[in-house]
Short mmCIF file of C-alpha atoms and ligand atoms in Angstrom, two decimals:
data_model
loop_
_atom_site.label_atom_id
_atom_site.label_comp_id
_atom_site.label_asym_id
_atom_site.label_seq_id
_atom_site.Cartn_x
_atom_site.Cartn_y
_atom_site.Cartn_z
CA UNK A 2 -28.51 -94.16 -23.57
CA UNK A 3 -32.31 -94.30 -23.60
CA UNK A 4 -34.37 -91.26 -22.55
CA UNK A 5 -35.63 -93.16 -19.46
CA UNK A 6 -32.12 -94.04 -18.26
CA UNK A 7 -30.93 -90.48 -18.82
CA UNK A 8 -33.86 -89.01 -16.87
CA UNK A 9 -33.21 -91.42 -14.00
CA UNK A 10 -29.52 -90.54 -14.03
CA UNK A 11 -30.45 -86.84 -13.87
CA UNK A 12 -32.78 -87.37 -10.92
CA UNK A 13 -30.24 -89.49 -9.02
CA UNK A 14 -27.52 -86.94 -9.56
CA UNK A 15 -29.46 -84.36 -7.50
CA UNK A 16 -27.64 -83.08 -4.46
CA UNK A 17 -28.88 -84.28 -1.09
CA UNK A 18 -29.70 -81.67 1.51
CA UNK A 19 -26.67 -82.27 3.69
CA UNK A 20 -24.32 -81.85 0.72
CA UNK A 21 -26.25 -78.74 -0.34
CA UNK A 22 -25.82 -77.15 3.08
CA UNK A 23 -22.10 -77.97 3.04
CA UNK A 24 -21.84 -76.41 -0.45
CA UNK A 25 -23.69 -73.28 0.76
CA UNK A 26 -21.21 -72.95 3.61
CA UNK A 27 -18.36 -72.61 1.09
CA UNK A 28 -19.85 -69.26 -0.04
CA UNK A 29 -17.58 -66.32 0.81
CA UNK A 30 -20.48 -63.84 1.27
CA UNK A 31 -18.83 -61.29 -1.01
CA UNK A 32 -19.65 -57.64 -0.25
CA UNK A 33 -20.74 -56.84 -3.81
CA UNK A 34 -21.61 -60.30 -5.04
CA UNK A 35 -20.64 -60.90 -8.67
CA UNK A 36 -22.85 -63.98 -8.85
CA UNK A 37 -25.94 -61.73 -8.52
CA UNK A 38 -24.57 -59.46 -11.26
CA UNK A 39 -24.13 -62.53 -13.46
CA UNK A 40 -27.78 -63.51 -13.07
CA UNK A 41 -30.02 -61.90 -15.76
CA UNK A 42 -32.89 -61.58 -13.25
CA UNK A 43 -30.59 -60.48 -10.40
CA UNK A 44 -31.62 -63.33 -8.15
CA UNK A 45 -30.64 -62.60 -4.52
CA UNK A 46 -28.17 -65.49 -4.64
CA UNK A 47 -26.02 -64.70 -1.58
CA UNK A 48 -29.18 -64.28 0.51
CA UNK A 49 -30.71 -67.63 -0.39
CA UNK A 50 -27.34 -69.33 0.00
CA UNK A 51 -26.95 -67.76 3.47
CA UNK A 52 -30.40 -69.05 4.49
CA UNK A 53 -29.58 -72.51 3.13
CA UNK A 54 -26.22 -72.51 4.94
CA UNK A 55 -28.06 -72.37 8.30
CA UNK A 56 -30.67 -74.88 7.15
CA UNK A 57 -33.53 -72.35 6.85
CA UNK A 58 -35.06 -73.70 3.62
CA UNK A 59 -38.30 -71.79 4.07
CA UNK A 60 -36.43 -68.50 4.05
CA UNK A 61 -34.21 -69.67 1.16
CA UNK A 62 -37.30 -70.42 -0.91
CA UNK A 63 -38.93 -67.10 0.06
CA UNK A 64 -35.82 -65.20 -1.09
CA UNK A 65 -35.83 -67.03 -4.44
CA UNK A 66 -39.58 -66.44 -4.91
CA UNK A 67 -39.00 -62.64 -4.70
CA UNK A 68 -37.43 -62.79 -8.17
CA UNK A 69 -38.34 -66.11 -9.82
CA UNK A 70 -41.44 -68.19 -10.40
CA UNK A 71 -39.41 -70.95 -12.09
CA UNK A 72 -36.42 -71.83 -9.86
CA UNK A 73 -36.56 -75.60 -10.38
CA UNK A 74 -36.36 -74.91 -14.12
CA UNK A 75 -33.66 -72.23 -14.04
CA UNK A 76 -31.69 -74.44 -11.68
CA UNK A 77 -31.59 -77.04 -14.42
CA UNK A 78 -31.46 -75.37 -17.85
CA UNK A 79 -29.67 -72.02 -17.37
CA UNK A 80 -26.13 -71.61 -18.63
CA UNK A 81 -24.77 -71.34 -15.06
CA UNK A 82 -21.18 -71.54 -16.21
CA UNK A 83 -21.68 -68.21 -18.06
CA UNK A 84 -23.96 -66.58 -15.49
CA UNK A 85 -24.00 -66.99 -11.69
CA UNK A 86 -21.33 -69.69 -11.41
CA UNK A 87 -19.13 -68.12 -14.06
CA UNK A 88 -19.14 -64.87 -12.06
CA UNK A 89 -18.55 -66.51 -8.66
CA UNK A 90 -15.25 -65.36 -7.11
CA UNK A 91 -14.41 -69.03 -6.54
CA UNK A 92 -14.64 -69.69 -10.29
CA UNK A 93 -11.03 -68.49 -10.42
CA UNK A 94 -10.05 -71.55 -8.38
CA UNK A 95 -11.97 -73.77 -10.81
CA UNK A 96 -14.51 -74.64 -8.12
CA UNK A 97 -17.37 -72.10 -8.09
CA UNK A 98 -20.34 -72.45 -5.74
CA UNK A 99 -22.79 -74.70 -7.61
CA UNK A 100 -25.55 -72.12 -7.57
CA UNK A 101 -27.78 -73.89 -10.08
CA UNK A 102 -27.75 -77.11 -8.10
CA UNK A 103 -28.48 -75.24 -4.85
CA UNK A 104 -31.36 -73.32 -6.44
CA UNK A 105 -33.05 -76.47 -7.71
CA UNK A 106 -32.40 -78.36 -4.46
CA UNK A 107 -34.24 -75.61 -2.56
CA UNK A 108 -37.07 -75.51 -5.08
CA UNK A 109 -37.48 -79.33 -5.10
CA UNK A 110 -37.35 -79.50 -1.29
CA UNK A 111 -39.95 -76.71 -0.95
CA UNK A 112 -42.29 -78.58 -3.30
CA UNK A 113 -41.80 -82.01 -1.77
CA UNK A 114 -42.25 -80.71 1.77
CA UNK A 115 -45.20 -78.51 0.65
CA UNK A 116 -43.60 -75.49 2.39
CA UNK A 117 -46.32 -72.84 2.70
CA UNK A 118 -46.24 -69.95 0.25
CA UNK A 119 -46.42 -66.31 1.22
CA UNK A 120 -49.96 -64.96 1.14
CA UNK A 121 -51.00 -63.52 -2.23
CA UNK A 122 -52.87 -60.18 -2.22
CA UNK A 123 -56.59 -60.00 -3.14
CA UNK A 124 -57.06 -59.69 -6.89
CA UNK A 125 -58.41 -56.16 -6.91
CA UNK A 126 -56.06 -54.22 -9.24
CA UNK A 127 -57.44 -55.36 -12.61
CA UNK A 128 -57.74 -58.21 -15.08
CA UNK A 129 -54.84 -59.32 -17.22
CA UNK A 130 -54.75 -61.74 -20.17
CA UNK A 131 -51.51 -63.57 -20.95
CA UNK A 132 -51.17 -65.29 -24.33
CA UNK A 133 -48.71 -68.16 -24.28
CA UNK A 134 -47.42 -70.18 -21.32
CA UNK A 135 -43.69 -70.49 -21.95
CA UNK A 136 -41.24 -68.95 -19.50
CA UNK A 137 -42.23 -65.41 -20.59
CA UNK A 138 -45.99 -65.93 -20.11
CA UNK A 139 -45.54 -67.86 -16.85
CA UNK A 140 -43.28 -65.12 -15.46
CA UNK A 141 -45.65 -62.29 -16.34
CA UNK A 142 -48.60 -64.27 -14.94
CA UNK A 143 -46.86 -65.08 -11.67
CA UNK A 144 -45.48 -61.57 -11.13
CA UNK A 145 -48.85 -59.92 -11.84
CA UNK A 146 -50.74 -62.33 -9.59
CA UNK A 147 -48.32 -61.52 -6.76
CA UNK A 148 -49.12 -57.82 -7.31
CA UNK A 149 -52.88 -58.29 -6.95
CA UNK A 150 -54.02 -58.78 -10.56
CA UNK A 151 -56.54 -61.35 -11.72
CA UNK A 152 -54.65 -63.23 -14.47
CA UNK A 153 -55.84 -65.69 -17.11
CA UNK A 154 -53.31 -67.45 -19.36
CA UNK A 155 -54.49 -68.52 -22.82
CA UNK A 156 -52.46 -71.36 -24.29
CA UNK A 157 -52.85 -72.92 -27.74
CA UNK A 158 -51.57 -76.37 -26.72
CA UNK A 159 -53.46 -78.84 -24.58
CA UNK A 160 -51.09 -78.28 -21.69
CA UNK A 161 -49.21 -75.19 -20.53
CA UNK A 162 -45.40 -74.94 -20.52
CA UNK A 163 -44.38 -73.96 -24.07
CA UNK A 164 -40.88 -75.06 -25.03
CA UNK A 165 -40.30 -76.24 -21.44
CA UNK A 166 -42.76 -79.04 -22.05
CA UNK A 167 -42.76 -79.65 -25.81
CA UNK A 168 -39.21 -78.63 -26.78
CA UNK A 169 -36.55 -79.36 -24.15
CA UNK A 170 -36.33 -83.18 -23.90
CA UNK A 171 -37.24 -84.79 -20.58
CA UNK A 172 -33.73 -86.16 -20.11
CA UNK A 173 -32.69 -82.52 -19.47
CA UNK A 174 -35.87 -81.13 -17.92
CA UNK A 175 -38.37 -83.68 -16.72
CA UNK A 176 -42.00 -82.87 -17.47
CA UNK A 177 -42.74 -83.49 -13.79
CA UNK A 178 -40.63 -80.46 -12.84
CA UNK A 179 -42.30 -78.20 -15.40
CA UNK A 180 -45.75 -79.33 -14.23
CA UNK A 181 -44.80 -78.63 -10.64
CA UNK A 182 -43.68 -75.08 -11.38
CA UNK A 183 -46.95 -74.45 -13.24
CA UNK A 184 -48.85 -75.79 -10.26
CA UNK A 185 -46.99 -73.23 -8.13
CA UNK A 186 -48.20 -70.47 -10.44
CA UNK A 187 -51.76 -71.80 -10.30
CA UNK A 188 -51.48 -71.61 -6.50
CA UNK A 189 -50.92 -67.88 -6.89
CA UNK A 190 -54.44 -67.76 -8.32
CA UNK A 191 -53.51 -67.70 -12.03
CA UNK A 192 -56.07 -69.43 -14.26
CA UNK A 193 -55.14 -71.37 -17.39
CA UNK A 194 -57.28 -71.79 -20.46
CA UNK A 195 -55.57 -74.36 -22.68
CA UNK A 196 -56.39 -75.49 -26.24
CA UNK A 197 -57.19 -71.86 -27.11
CA UNK A 198 -55.24 -70.32 -30.00
CA UNK A 199 -55.51 -66.56 -29.84
CA UNK A 200 -56.04 -65.31 -33.36
CA UNK A 201 -58.10 -68.07 -34.94
CA UNK A 202 -60.10 -69.08 -31.81
CA UNK A 203 -60.44 -65.76 -30.02
CA UNK A 204 -59.06 -62.39 -31.05
CA UNK A 205 -57.26 -59.74 -29.02
CA UNK A 206 -60.28 -57.42 -29.54
CA UNK A 207 -62.56 -60.09 -28.13
CA UNK A 208 -60.30 -60.36 -25.07
CA UNK A 209 -60.68 -56.61 -24.46
CA UNK A 210 -64.46 -57.01 -24.94
CA UNK A 211 -64.36 -59.66 -22.20
CA UNK A 212 -63.07 -57.03 -19.80
CA UNK A 213 -59.28 -57.57 -19.71
CA UNK A 214 -57.46 -54.33 -18.88
CA UNK A 215 -54.23 -55.31 -20.60
CA UNK A 216 -52.93 -58.21 -22.67
CA UNK A 217 -49.47 -59.80 -22.83
CA UNK A 218 -48.24 -61.63 -25.94
CA UNK A 219 -45.60 -64.23 -25.12
CA UNK A 220 -46.06 -66.55 -28.07
CA UNK A 221 -42.41 -67.36 -28.78
CA UNK A 222 -41.05 -68.42 -32.16
CA UNK A 223 -43.21 -71.25 -33.40
CA UNK A 224 -41.98 -71.49 -36.99
CA UNK A 225 -38.66 -73.28 -37.57
CA UNK A 226 -36.41 -71.65 -40.18
CA UNK A 227 -35.85 -73.67 -43.33
CA UNK A 228 -32.56 -74.25 -45.13
CA UNK A 229 -33.23 -73.82 -48.80
CA UNK A 230 -30.28 -75.62 -50.40
CA UNK A 231 -30.34 -77.67 -53.60
CA UNK A 232 -31.97 -81.05 -52.89
CA UNK A 233 -34.22 -79.70 -50.08
CA UNK A 234 -37.15 -81.71 -51.50
CA UNK A 235 -35.46 -85.07 -50.86
CA UNK A 236 -37.16 -87.47 -48.47
CA UNK A 237 -35.48 -87.70 -45.05
CA UNK A 238 -34.95 -83.99 -44.30
CA UNK A 239 -37.01 -82.60 -41.42
CA UNK A 240 -37.01 -80.06 -38.64
CA UNK A 241 -35.38 -80.90 -35.28
CA UNK A 242 -38.39 -79.36 -33.53
CA UNK A 243 -40.61 -81.90 -35.35
CA UNK A 244 -38.57 -84.80 -34.03
CA UNK A 245 -38.62 -83.36 -30.47
CA UNK A 246 -42.38 -82.88 -30.59
CA UNK A 247 -43.05 -86.35 -32.02
CA UNK A 248 -40.77 -87.97 -29.46
CA UNK A 249 -42.58 -86.09 -26.67
CA UNK A 250 -45.95 -87.29 -27.98
CA UNK A 251 -44.64 -90.86 -28.20
CA UNK A 252 -43.20 -90.75 -24.68
CA UNK A 253 -46.44 -89.41 -23.29
CA UNK A 254 -48.34 -92.30 -24.89
CA UNK A 255 -50.09 -90.24 -27.59
CA UNK A 256 -48.21 -91.63 -30.61
CA UNK A 257 -46.85 -95.00 -31.76
CA UNK A 258 -43.09 -95.45 -31.88
CA UNK A 259 -43.16 -95.98 -35.71
CA UNK A 260 -44.38 -92.42 -36.14
CA UNK A 261 -41.29 -90.97 -34.48
CA UNK A 262 -39.17 -90.20 -37.55
CA UNK A 263 -35.82 -91.65 -36.37
CA UNK A 264 -35.40 -95.42 -36.38
CA UNK A 265 -32.67 -97.81 -35.19
CA UNK A 266 -29.83 -97.88 -37.72
CA UNK A 267 -30.44 -94.42 -39.17
CA UNK A 268 -27.43 -92.31 -40.12
CA UNK A 269 -28.36 -88.88 -38.83
CA UNK A 270 -26.88 -85.43 -39.42
CA UNK A 271 -28.05 -82.42 -37.50
CA UNK A 272 -27.45 -79.00 -39.02
CA UNK A 273 -27.03 -76.37 -36.34
CA UNK A 274 -25.19 -76.29 -32.99
CA UNK A 275 -27.65 -74.54 -30.66
CA UNK A 276 -29.57 -76.23 -27.83
CA UNK A 277 -32.24 -77.35 -30.29
CA UNK A 278 -29.70 -79.11 -32.53
CA UNK A 279 -27.86 -80.81 -29.67
CA UNK A 280 -31.17 -81.87 -28.02
CA UNK A 281 -32.28 -83.34 -31.34
CA UNK A 282 -28.92 -85.13 -31.75
CA UNK A 283 -29.09 -86.68 -28.27
CA UNK A 284 -32.73 -87.64 -28.87
CA UNK A 285 -31.80 -89.34 -32.18
CA UNK A 286 -29.03 -91.23 -30.41
CA UNK A 287 -31.50 -92.29 -27.71
CA UNK A 288 -33.83 -93.56 -30.41
CA UNK A 289 -31.16 -95.95 -31.67
CA UNK A 290 -29.61 -94.07 -34.61
CA UNK A 291 -26.42 -95.84 -35.79
CA UNK A 292 -24.55 -92.56 -36.07
CA UNK A 293 -25.35 -88.93 -35.20
CA UNK A 294 -23.20 -85.98 -36.26
CA UNK A 295 -23.82 -82.33 -35.57
CA UNK A 296 -22.66 -80.11 -38.43
CA UNK A 297 -21.88 -76.58 -37.23
CA UNK A 298 -20.52 -73.80 -39.39
CA UNK A 299 -18.63 -72.00 -36.59
CA UNK A 300 -15.60 -72.82 -34.45
CA UNK A 301 -15.95 -75.10 -31.42
CA UNK A 302 -15.58 -72.15 -28.99
CA UNK A 303 -18.61 -70.46 -30.54
CA UNK A 304 -20.99 -73.45 -30.26
CA UNK A 305 -24.20 -71.86 -28.89
CA UNK A 306 -25.45 -74.98 -27.01
CA UNK A 307 -24.89 -75.25 -23.24
CA UNK A 308 -21.41 -76.57 -22.60
CA UNK A 309 -22.72 -79.27 -20.28
CA UNK A 310 -25.06 -80.45 -23.02
CA UNK A 311 -22.28 -80.58 -25.57
CA UNK A 312 -20.19 -82.68 -23.16
CA UNK A 313 -23.08 -85.03 -22.45
CA UNK A 314 -23.72 -85.43 -26.20
CA UNK A 315 -20.05 -86.29 -26.88
CA UNK A 316 -20.09 -88.81 -24.02
CA UNK A 317 -23.15 -90.45 -25.56
CA UNK A 318 -21.36 -90.85 -28.90
CA UNK A 319 -22.62 -87.82 -30.84
CA UNK A 320 -19.96 -86.51 -33.25
CA UNK A 321 -19.39 -82.82 -33.98
CA UNK A 322 -18.00 -81.30 -37.16
CA UNK A 323 -16.98 -77.69 -36.66
CA UNK A 324 -16.37 -75.05 -39.37
CA UNK A 325 -18.44 -77.24 -41.62
CA UNK A 326 -20.99 -75.54 -43.82
CA UNK A 327 -23.83 -77.45 -45.53
CA UNK A 328 -24.06 -76.63 -49.23
CA UNK A 329 -26.23 -79.29 -50.90
CA UNK A 330 -28.47 -82.24 -50.03
CA UNK A 331 -27.58 -85.22 -52.24
CA UNK A 332 -29.71 -88.20 -53.26
CA UNK A 333 -32.26 -89.54 -55.68
CA UNK A 334 -35.73 -88.97 -54.16
CA UNK A 335 -34.36 -90.14 -50.80
CA UNK A 336 -31.52 -88.38 -49.04
CA UNK A 337 -28.14 -90.13 -49.32
CA UNK A 338 -25.56 -87.57 -48.22
CA UNK A 339 -24.83 -83.94 -47.37
CA UNK A 340 -22.29 -81.94 -49.29
CA UNK A 341 -20.32 -79.63 -47.01
CA UNK A 342 -17.57 -77.06 -47.42
CA UNK A 343 -14.79 -77.23 -44.83
CA UNK A 344 -11.37 -75.58 -44.43
CA UNK A 345 -10.01 -78.78 -46.01
CA UNK A 346 -12.30 -78.46 -49.04
CA UNK A 347 -15.61 -79.99 -50.13
CA UNK A 348 -16.72 -83.28 -48.57
CA UNK A 349 -19.67 -85.68 -48.74
CA UNK A 350 -21.08 -86.97 -45.45
CA UNK A 351 -23.40 -89.99 -45.89
CA UNK A 352 -26.77 -89.73 -44.15
CA UNK A 353 -30.35 -90.96 -44.61
CA UNK A 354 -31.89 -88.45 -42.17
CA UNK A 355 -31.11 -84.77 -41.67
CA UNK A 356 -32.51 -82.71 -38.82
CA UNK A 357 -32.53 -78.94 -39.35
CA UNK A 358 -31.87 -76.69 -36.37
CA UNK A 359 -31.16 -73.31 -37.90
CA UNK A 360 -33.34 -71.04 -35.79
CA UNK A 361 -37.01 -70.11 -35.66
CA UNK A 362 -39.23 -67.10 -36.10
CA UNK A 363 -42.66 -65.99 -34.86
CA UNK A 364 -45.95 -67.09 -36.40
CA UNK A 365 -48.17 -64.08 -37.14
CA UNK A 366 -51.51 -65.48 -35.93
CA UNK A 367 -52.12 -62.59 -33.54
CA UNK A 368 -50.76 -59.66 -35.48
CA UNK A 369 -52.62 -60.79 -38.61
CA UNK A 370 -55.94 -60.78 -36.70
CA UNK A 371 -55.36 -57.58 -34.70
CA UNK A 372 -55.23 -53.96 -35.84
CA UNK A 373 -52.30 -51.82 -34.82
CA UNK A 374 -49.56 -54.24 -33.64
CA UNK A 375 -46.37 -53.46 -35.57
CA UNK A 376 -43.68 -56.03 -36.26
CA UNK A 377 -40.21 -55.55 -37.71
CA UNK A 378 -39.06 -56.85 -41.12
CA UNK A 379 -38.49 -60.37 -39.64
CA UNK A 380 -41.89 -60.56 -37.90
CA UNK A 381 -40.75 -59.76 -34.32
CA UNK A 382 -43.13 -57.61 -32.31
CA UNK A 383 -41.98 -54.00 -31.80
CA UNK A 384 -42.22 -52.74 -28.21
CA UNK A 385 -41.58 -49.42 -26.48
CA UNK A 386 -39.63 -48.40 -23.39
CA UNK A 387 -42.46 -46.67 -21.51
CA UNK A 388 -44.54 -48.33 -20.29
CA UNK A 389 -42.01 -51.07 -20.83
CA UNK A 390 -43.07 -53.73 -23.28
CA UNK A 391 -46.16 -51.99 -24.74
CA UNK A 392 -46.63 -52.64 -28.47
CA UNK A 393 -47.85 -50.05 -30.93
CA UNK A 394 -51.37 -51.03 -29.81
CA UNK A 395 -52.47 -49.47 -26.49
CA UNK A 396 -52.84 -51.98 -23.68
CA UNK A 397 -51.20 -54.80 -25.66
CA UNK A 398 -47.73 -55.79 -24.41
CA UNK A 399 -45.22 -58.39 -25.57
CA UNK A 400 -42.04 -60.07 -24.41
CA UNK A 401 -39.83 -63.14 -24.62
CA UNK A 402 -38.66 -64.73 -27.88
CA UNK A 403 -41.50 -63.15 -29.92
CA UNK A 404 -39.81 -59.78 -29.30
CA UNK A 405 -36.17 -60.51 -28.65
CA UNK A 406 -35.56 -63.45 -31.04
CA UNK A 407 -34.89 -67.00 -29.85
CA UNK A 408 -32.79 -66.68 -26.71
CA UNK A 409 -32.89 -68.49 -23.37
CA UNK A 410 -35.36 -69.24 -20.59
CA UNK A 411 -33.86 -66.72 -18.22
CA UNK A 412 -33.63 -63.96 -20.83
CA UNK A 413 -37.32 -64.46 -21.66
CA UNK A 414 -37.99 -64.23 -17.91
CA UNK A 415 -35.90 -61.07 -17.50
CA UNK A 416 -37.84 -59.28 -20.22
CA UNK A 417 -41.16 -60.62 -18.95
CA UNK A 418 -40.44 -59.27 -15.45
CA UNK A 419 -39.86 -55.79 -16.87
CA UNK A 420 -43.03 -56.05 -18.96
CA UNK A 421 -45.09 -57.09 -15.90
CA UNK A 422 -43.99 -53.85 -14.22
CA UNK A 423 -44.97 -51.89 -17.37
CA UNK A 424 -48.38 -53.57 -17.53
CA UNK A 425 -49.11 -52.82 -13.86
CA UNK A 426 -48.10 -49.17 -14.30
CA UNK A 427 -50.27 -48.90 -17.40
CA UNK A 428 -53.40 -50.37 -15.80
CA UNK A 429 -52.99 -48.33 -12.62
CA UNK A 430 -52.59 -45.13 -14.71
CA UNK A 431 -55.67 -45.89 -16.88
CA UNK A 432 -57.82 -46.54 -13.79
CA UNK A 433 -56.55 -43.37 -12.11
CA UNK A 434 -57.38 -41.28 -15.19
CA UNK A 435 -60.84 -42.83 -15.37
CA UNK A 436 -61.49 -41.66 -11.80
CA UNK A 437 -60.34 -38.12 -12.50
C1 FAD B 3 -35.36 -77.67 -28.06
C2 FAD B 3 -35.04 -76.42 -27.28
C3 FAD B 3 -34.08 -76.49 -26.25
C4 FAD B 3 -33.80 -75.36 -25.50
N1 FAD B 3 -32.91 -75.45 -24.47
C5 FAD B 3 -32.71 -74.40 -23.68
C6 FAD B 3 -31.87 -74.47 -22.51
O1 FAD B 3 -31.29 -75.52 -22.21
N2 FAD B 3 -31.70 -73.39 -21.73
C7 FAD B 3 -32.32 -72.20 -22.00
O2 FAD B 3 -32.19 -71.26 -21.24
N3 FAD B 3 -33.10 -72.07 -23.11
C8 FAD B 3 -33.30 -73.12 -23.95
N4 FAD B 3 -34.11 -72.99 -25.06
C9 FAD B 3 -34.66 -71.68 -25.37
C10 FAD B 3 -35.88 -71.34 -24.50
O3 FAD B 3 -36.65 -72.48 -24.27
C11 FAD B 3 -36.73 -70.23 -25.10
O4 FAD B 3 -35.87 -69.10 -25.29
C12 FAD B 3 -37.91 -69.88 -24.25
O5 FAD B 3 -38.77 -70.97 -24.08
C13 FAD B 3 -38.73 -68.71 -24.83
O6 FAD B 3 -39.83 -68.49 -23.98
P1 FAD B 3 -41.18 -67.78 -24.51
O7 FAD B 3 -42.09 -67.82 -23.35
O8 FAD B 3 -40.87 -66.49 -25.16
O9 FAD B 3 -41.71 -68.73 -25.68
P2 FAD B 3 -42.13 -70.29 -25.72
O10 FAD B 3 -41.46 -71.08 -24.69
O11 FAD B 3 -41.96 -70.67 -27.15
O12 FAD B 3 -43.69 -70.27 -25.36
C14 FAD B 3 -44.63 -69.73 -26.24
C15 FAD B 3 -45.99 -70.32 -25.90
O13 FAD B 3 -47.00 -69.60 -26.59
C16 FAD B 3 -47.95 -70.53 -27.12
N5 FAD B 3 -48.61 -69.86 -28.25
C17 FAD B 3 -48.04 -69.53 -29.42
N6 FAD B 3 -48.96 -68.89 -30.19
C18 FAD B 3 -50.12 -68.85 -29.47
C19 FAD B 3 -51.41 -68.32 -29.72
N7 FAD B 3 -51.70 -67.67 -30.87
N8 FAD B 3 -52.38 -68.44 -28.74
C20 FAD B 3 -52.09 -69.08 -27.59
N9 FAD B 3 -50.87 -69.58 -27.31
C21 FAD B 3 -49.89 -69.46 -28.23
C22 FAD B 3 -47.09 -71.71 -27.51
O14 FAD B 3 -47.88 -72.88 -27.64
C23 FAD B 3 -46.12 -71.78 -26.33
O15 FAD B 3 -46.69 -72.50 -25.24
C24 FAD B 3 -34.40 -74.12 -25.83
C25 FAD B 3 -35.32 -74.04 -26.89
C26 FAD B 3 -35.66 -75.18 -27.60
C27 FAD B 3 -36.66 -75.07 -28.71
#
C-alpha cells in the first residue's frame, strides 16, 4: 500500500465524536484506576473520560493538558496495549476502553474547533534554553512556559519535531498532527529557533552569556549503530534511518524519487525488529520493493516494535524471520545475500538491499564543545537526582533518549516532565540566593 493510501486510511479510521462518547460511557470509573497507573506520565485518564462521557470536550482537553503537551501524538504512537489499555479492568474481557483513540479524538476536536486554551502566566520567572525539539524538548518547553518561564527552543533541523517529524513515517503519524502540536506549544509563548546546531553554531557557554538561566539538552540519539560483519563494505547496505529521512524529504517535495534508495523490484532485508526496523520495512514495501523481510534475532514474543505495527506490516506483506541472527553480508562489490544462523542451522537469504536498524547512540556535538558535562562509557549524558536532571555542569540539564537510551515518546516525556520541575526549582533557588 502506498504511503498516501495508508495515511488516508489512518485518518478515515478516526473515531467520530458520537462513537467516542459512547466508548467513554463504557468506562467503569474504577476507584483506584489502573489505567492511570499504566500511563508513564500518569495522565488523569478517568477524569478526561468522564468529561467526554457527558460531552464536555473543553473540560476533557483541559484535564489532558494538565499532564501532556502532545496528546494527539501519544494517542497515536504510544504502546497503549502495554500501558493504559493493557491496565484497563476491561482488558480482562478482551475489550478495554480505547484510551488512545479517545485521547486523540479529544485533541483533534480541540484543535479543529479552536477551543480556547487556559491562560498562560506572565513570563517572569526566568529564561530557559531548550536544545532539541523532539518529545523531550517539546515537553520541557511546554511545561516551563506553563509555569511562567520564557523559553526558547534551539533546533538543528529546519523544522521542529525531531523523530516525530523526520523518523516516524507519516502513515503512522501524519506531519500535520506533529505540526499542530508544535503550534499548540508556540501558543504557550515558546519561541523556536530552527537551523541552529548547538555545538558548532552556538555553544552552551554562549547561551549562558545570552542570559539564559538554565539549559536543557534533549538531543536524542542521532547516530545509528553500525553492524560490523564481514562484507559490510558491499554496496546496498544502509541505515533504516537514512531511508526514512530520504523518503520524508521526497514526500515533502525536497528530493527526487530516484534518490530514495529503495526501488521497485528490490529484494529488501531489514535487520532489527524495533519500531525503526518495522517502519523501514513498511516504507520499503510502500516504495514498491518486491519482497521485504525483517530479520530479528529474538523470539516473536520479544519483538520490540508496537504490536499494532507488526500486525499492519504482516498484513501489507512484510515477512518476519524470528530467532535469526545475521552473520555475514555476501556478494561481490554489490550485496547478493545475507548469511544467517537459525535454530535450523546456517542459511542464505537473497537480497540486494539491507536496511540496518540495530539501535542508535548520541552524537557528542554539545559535550565536545562544553566544559564539565560528563557522559558514560557509551556517550549518554549523566544526570543527578537533585535537582532532577541536572548534569555535572551547573545549570545544564538533560533528558530523553540522550540520557536514557533510545526508548519511546512517552518515556522521553516522563523524564522531561521531571527535569522541567528540577529546572524550575534550580532557577528559583539561584534567584533567591542572589537576593539574599
Ligand atoms: C523510526 C522511529 C520510529 C519510532 N516509533 C515510535 C513509536 O511508534 N512510539 C514511540 O513511543 N516511540 C517511537 N520511537 C522512539 C521515539 O521517537 C524516541 O524515543 C523519542 O523521539 C525520543 O525523544 P527525544 O526528544 O529524546 O529525541 P529526538 O526525538 O531524537 O529529538 C532530538 C532533537 O534534537 C535535535 N538536535 C540534536 N542535536 C542537536 C544540536 N546539537 N542542536 C540542536 N538540536 C539538536 C534533533 O534534530 C532532534 O530534533 C521511534 C523512533 C524512531 C527513530
